[in-house]
CSV table of C-alpha atoms and ligand atoms in Angstrom, one decimal:
chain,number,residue,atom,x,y,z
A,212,UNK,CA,-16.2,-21.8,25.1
A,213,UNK,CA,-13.9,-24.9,24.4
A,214,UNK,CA,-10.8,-25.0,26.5
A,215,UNK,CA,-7.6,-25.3,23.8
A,216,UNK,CA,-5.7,-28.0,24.8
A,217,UNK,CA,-1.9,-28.1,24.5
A,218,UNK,CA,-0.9,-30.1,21.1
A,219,UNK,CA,1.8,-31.8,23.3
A,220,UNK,CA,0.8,-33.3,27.0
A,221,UNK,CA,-3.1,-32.4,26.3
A,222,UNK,CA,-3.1,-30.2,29.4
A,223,UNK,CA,-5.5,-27.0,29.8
A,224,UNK,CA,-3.4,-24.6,27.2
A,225,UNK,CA,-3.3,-20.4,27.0
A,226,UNK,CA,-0.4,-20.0,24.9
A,227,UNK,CA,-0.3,-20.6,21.4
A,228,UNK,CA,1.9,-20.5,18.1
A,229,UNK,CA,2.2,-16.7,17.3
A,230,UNK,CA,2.8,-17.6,14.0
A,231,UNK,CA,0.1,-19.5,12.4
A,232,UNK,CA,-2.2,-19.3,16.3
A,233,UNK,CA,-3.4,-22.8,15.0
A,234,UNK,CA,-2.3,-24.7,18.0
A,235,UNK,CA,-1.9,-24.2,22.0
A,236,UNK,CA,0.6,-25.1,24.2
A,237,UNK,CA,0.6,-25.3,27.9
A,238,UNK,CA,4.5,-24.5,28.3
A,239,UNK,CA,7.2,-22.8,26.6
A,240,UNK,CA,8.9,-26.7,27.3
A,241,UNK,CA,6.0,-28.0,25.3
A,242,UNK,CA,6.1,-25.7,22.4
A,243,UNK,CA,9.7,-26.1,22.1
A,244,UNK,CA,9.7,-29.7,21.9
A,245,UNK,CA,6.3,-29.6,19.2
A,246,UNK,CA,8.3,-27.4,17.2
A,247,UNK,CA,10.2,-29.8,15.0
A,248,UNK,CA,6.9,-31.2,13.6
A,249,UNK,CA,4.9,-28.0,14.0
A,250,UNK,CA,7.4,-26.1,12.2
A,251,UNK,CA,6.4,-28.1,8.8
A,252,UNK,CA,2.9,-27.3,9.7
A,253,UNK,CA,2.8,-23.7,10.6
A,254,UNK,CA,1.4,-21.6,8.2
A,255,UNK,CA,-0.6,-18.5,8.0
A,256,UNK,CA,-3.0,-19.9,6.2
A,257,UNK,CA,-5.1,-23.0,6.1
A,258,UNK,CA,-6.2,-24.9,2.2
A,259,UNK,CA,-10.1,-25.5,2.2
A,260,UNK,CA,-12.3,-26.7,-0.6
A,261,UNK,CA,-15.2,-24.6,-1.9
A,262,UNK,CA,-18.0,-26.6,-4.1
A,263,UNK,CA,-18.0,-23.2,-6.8
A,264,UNK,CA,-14.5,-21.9,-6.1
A,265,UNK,CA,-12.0,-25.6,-5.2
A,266,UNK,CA,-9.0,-25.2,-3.3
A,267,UNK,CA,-8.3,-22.1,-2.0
A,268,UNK,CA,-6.1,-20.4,0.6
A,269,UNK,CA,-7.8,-19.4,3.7
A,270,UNK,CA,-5.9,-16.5,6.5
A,271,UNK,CA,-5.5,-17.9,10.3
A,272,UNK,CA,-4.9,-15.0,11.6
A,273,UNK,CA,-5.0,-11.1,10.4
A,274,UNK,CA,-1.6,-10.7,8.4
A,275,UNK,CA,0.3,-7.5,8.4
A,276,UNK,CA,1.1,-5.6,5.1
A,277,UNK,CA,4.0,-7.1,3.7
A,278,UNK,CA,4.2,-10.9,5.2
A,279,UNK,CA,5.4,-13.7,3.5
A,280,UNK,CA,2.4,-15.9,3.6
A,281,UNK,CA,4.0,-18.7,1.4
A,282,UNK,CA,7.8,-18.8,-0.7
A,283,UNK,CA,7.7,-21.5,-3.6
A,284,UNK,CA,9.6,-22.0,-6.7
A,285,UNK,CA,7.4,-22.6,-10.0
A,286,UNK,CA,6.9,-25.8,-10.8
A,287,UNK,CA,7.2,-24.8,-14.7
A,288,UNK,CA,8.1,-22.4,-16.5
A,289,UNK,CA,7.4,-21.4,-20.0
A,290,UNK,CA,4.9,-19.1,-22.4
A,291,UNK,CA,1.7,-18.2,-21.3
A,292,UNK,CA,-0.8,-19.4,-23.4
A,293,UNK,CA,-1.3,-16.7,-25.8
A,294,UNK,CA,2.1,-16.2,-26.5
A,295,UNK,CA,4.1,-14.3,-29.6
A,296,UNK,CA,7.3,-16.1,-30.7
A,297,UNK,CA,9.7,-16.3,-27.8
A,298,UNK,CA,13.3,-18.1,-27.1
A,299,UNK,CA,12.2,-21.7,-25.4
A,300,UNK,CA,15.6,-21.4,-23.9
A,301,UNK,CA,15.3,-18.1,-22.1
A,302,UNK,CA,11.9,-17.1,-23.1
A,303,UNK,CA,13.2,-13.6,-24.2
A,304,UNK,CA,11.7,-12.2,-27.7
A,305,UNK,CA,13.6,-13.7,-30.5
A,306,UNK,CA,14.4,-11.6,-33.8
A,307,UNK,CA,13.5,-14.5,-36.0
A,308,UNK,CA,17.3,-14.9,-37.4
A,309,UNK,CA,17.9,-17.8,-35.7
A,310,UNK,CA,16.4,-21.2,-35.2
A,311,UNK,CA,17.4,-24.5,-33.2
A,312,UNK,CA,19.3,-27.0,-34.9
A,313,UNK,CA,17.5,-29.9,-33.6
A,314,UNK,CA,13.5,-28.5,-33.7
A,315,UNK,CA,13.8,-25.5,-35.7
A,316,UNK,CA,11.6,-23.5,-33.1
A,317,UNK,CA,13.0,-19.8,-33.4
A,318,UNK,CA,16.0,-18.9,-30.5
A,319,UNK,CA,18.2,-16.3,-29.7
A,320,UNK,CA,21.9,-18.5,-30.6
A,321,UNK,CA,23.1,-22.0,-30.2
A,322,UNK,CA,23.6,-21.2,-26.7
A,323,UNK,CA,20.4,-21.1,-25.6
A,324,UNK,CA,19.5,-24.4,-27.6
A,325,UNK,CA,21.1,-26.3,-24.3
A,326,UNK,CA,18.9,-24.6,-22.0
A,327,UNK,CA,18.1,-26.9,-18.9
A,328,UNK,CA,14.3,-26.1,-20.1
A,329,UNK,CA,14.2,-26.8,-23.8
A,330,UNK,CA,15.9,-30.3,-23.3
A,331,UNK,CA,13.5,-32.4,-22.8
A,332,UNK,CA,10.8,-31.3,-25.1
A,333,UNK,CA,13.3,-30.2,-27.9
A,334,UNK,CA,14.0,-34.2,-28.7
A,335,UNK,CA,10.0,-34.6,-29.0
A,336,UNK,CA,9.2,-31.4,-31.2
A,337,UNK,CA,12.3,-32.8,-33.0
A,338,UNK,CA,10.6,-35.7,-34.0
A,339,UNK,CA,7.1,-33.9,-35.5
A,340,UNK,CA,6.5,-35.2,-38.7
A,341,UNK,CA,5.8,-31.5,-40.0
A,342,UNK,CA,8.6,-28.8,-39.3
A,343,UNK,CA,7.5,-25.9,-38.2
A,344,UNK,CA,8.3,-22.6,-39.7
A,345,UNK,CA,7.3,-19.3,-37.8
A,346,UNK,CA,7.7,-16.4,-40.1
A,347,UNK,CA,5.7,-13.2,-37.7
A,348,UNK,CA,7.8,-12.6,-34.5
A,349,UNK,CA,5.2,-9.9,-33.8
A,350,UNK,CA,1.9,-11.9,-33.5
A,351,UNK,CA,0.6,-14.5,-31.4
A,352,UNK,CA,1.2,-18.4,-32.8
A,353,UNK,CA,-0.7,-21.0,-31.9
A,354,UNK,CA,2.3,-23.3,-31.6
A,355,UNK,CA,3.6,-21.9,-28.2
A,356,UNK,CA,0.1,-22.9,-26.7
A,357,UNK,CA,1.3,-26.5,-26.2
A,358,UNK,CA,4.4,-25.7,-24.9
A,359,UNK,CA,3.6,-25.1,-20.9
A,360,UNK,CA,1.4,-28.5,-21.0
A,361,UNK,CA,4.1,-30.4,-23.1
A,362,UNK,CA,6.6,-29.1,-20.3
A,363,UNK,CA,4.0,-30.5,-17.7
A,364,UNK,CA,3.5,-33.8,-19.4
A,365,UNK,CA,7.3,-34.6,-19.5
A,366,UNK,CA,8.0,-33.9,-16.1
A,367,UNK,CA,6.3,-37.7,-15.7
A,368,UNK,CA,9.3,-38.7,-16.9
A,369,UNK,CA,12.3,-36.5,-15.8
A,370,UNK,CA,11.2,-35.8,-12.3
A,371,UNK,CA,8.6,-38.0,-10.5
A,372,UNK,CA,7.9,-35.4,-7.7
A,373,UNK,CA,7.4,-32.6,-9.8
A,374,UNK,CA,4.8,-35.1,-12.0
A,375,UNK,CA,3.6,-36.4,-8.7
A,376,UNK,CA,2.7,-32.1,-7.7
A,377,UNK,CA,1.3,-31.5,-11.2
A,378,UNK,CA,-1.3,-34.4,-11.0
A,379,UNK,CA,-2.6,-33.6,-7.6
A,380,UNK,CA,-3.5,-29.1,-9.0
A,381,UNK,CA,-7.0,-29.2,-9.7
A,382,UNK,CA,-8.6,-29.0,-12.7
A,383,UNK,CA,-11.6,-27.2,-14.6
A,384,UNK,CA,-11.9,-29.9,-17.4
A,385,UNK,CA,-15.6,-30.1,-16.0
A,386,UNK,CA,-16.2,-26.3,-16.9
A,387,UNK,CA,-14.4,-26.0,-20.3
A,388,UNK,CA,-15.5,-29.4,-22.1
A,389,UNK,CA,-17.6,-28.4,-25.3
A,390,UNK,CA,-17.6,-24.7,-24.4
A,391,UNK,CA,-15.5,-22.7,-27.4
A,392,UNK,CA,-12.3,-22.0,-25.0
A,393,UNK,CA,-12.5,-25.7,-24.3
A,394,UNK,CA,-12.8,-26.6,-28.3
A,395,UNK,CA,-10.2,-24.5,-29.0
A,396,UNK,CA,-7.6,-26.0,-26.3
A,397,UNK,CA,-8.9,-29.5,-27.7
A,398,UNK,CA,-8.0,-28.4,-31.1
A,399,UNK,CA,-4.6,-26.3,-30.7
A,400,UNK,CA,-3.5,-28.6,-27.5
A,401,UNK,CA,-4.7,-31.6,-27.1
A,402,UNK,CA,-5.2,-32.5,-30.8
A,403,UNK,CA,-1.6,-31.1,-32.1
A,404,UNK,CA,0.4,-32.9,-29.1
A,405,UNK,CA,-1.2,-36.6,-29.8
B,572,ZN,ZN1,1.9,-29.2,27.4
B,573,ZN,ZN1,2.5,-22.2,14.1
B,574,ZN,ZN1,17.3,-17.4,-25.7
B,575,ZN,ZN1,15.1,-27.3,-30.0
């Protein structure tokens, strides 16, 4: 067996982080004093790559029912891919009796035409040559497919770190190119946004 060394003076090390049990420590002094760059580090979990699978969240140690293994806000927000007609500025259902001044995308009120989220991409859609005009609030419309990319894509730029964590998520353009999903997201996503 391979003696765990302490992360700090390199002696022999028992103890370790009861947190994350990644890394020894030969002293409480030790610990203490690795604990304001450990404390960045110390997870539950370790990331490791998978040649099938890609990046994917590996447990350190057995976690009890109930842990927090990671807190993190969303990095977007928007409709899911397949989505009926909703508000871009609170993503509730919309009614259909309203629709924003600038894009014409159907809203709840003028209110919700100032949303921090539909700023940015409301000057763009805005600008579309064709206006849109969604009539069914009941059924899926292909229009709110490029909505979560086109929020992506702006981020690049309104906030340079947000862009910075979007490019570095992995992606599956490898197993979708020419297969039908693929096509279609070429088509509905790719195609309509150029
Ligand atoms: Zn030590
Ligand atoms: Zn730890
Ligand atoms: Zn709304
Ligand atoms: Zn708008």
């Amino acid at each position: 067996m391979t003696e765990n060394k302490c992360e700090i003076c390199k002696k022999a090390a028992k103890q370790f982080c009861s947190s994350c049990r990644a890394v020894f420590y030969c002293s409480r002094e030790c610990q203490k004093e690795d604990w304001k760059t450990h404390k960045i580090k110390c997870k539950l979990f370790v990331v490791q790559n998978h040649p099938i699978y890609g990046r994917h969240m590996v447990a350190t140690r057995d976690i009890r029912a109930g842990e927090i293994i990671l807190k993190e806000a969303p990095l977007i927000v928007g409709p899911k891919q397949r989505s009926v007609p909703i508000c871009l500025g609170c993503h509730k259902p919309v009614s259909g009796s309203y629709a924003c001044s600038k894009c014409h995308f159907p809203m709840c009120a003028p209110s919700c035409e100032s949303s921090k989220y539909h700023k940015a991409e409301c000057a763009m859609l805005a600008g579309a040559t064709a206006k849109i005009k969604i009539d069914n609030m009941e059924s899926v419309h292909p229009a709110y497919e490029c909505i979560m990319p086109m929020r992506c894509l702006l981020t690049k730029g309104t906030d340079q770190k947000k862009w910075e964590a979007i490019s570095n998520l992995q992606d599956n353009v490898d197993y979708i190119v020419n297969t039908e999903v693929g096509n279609i997201i070429q088509r509905n996503v790719v195609d309509f946004l150029k």
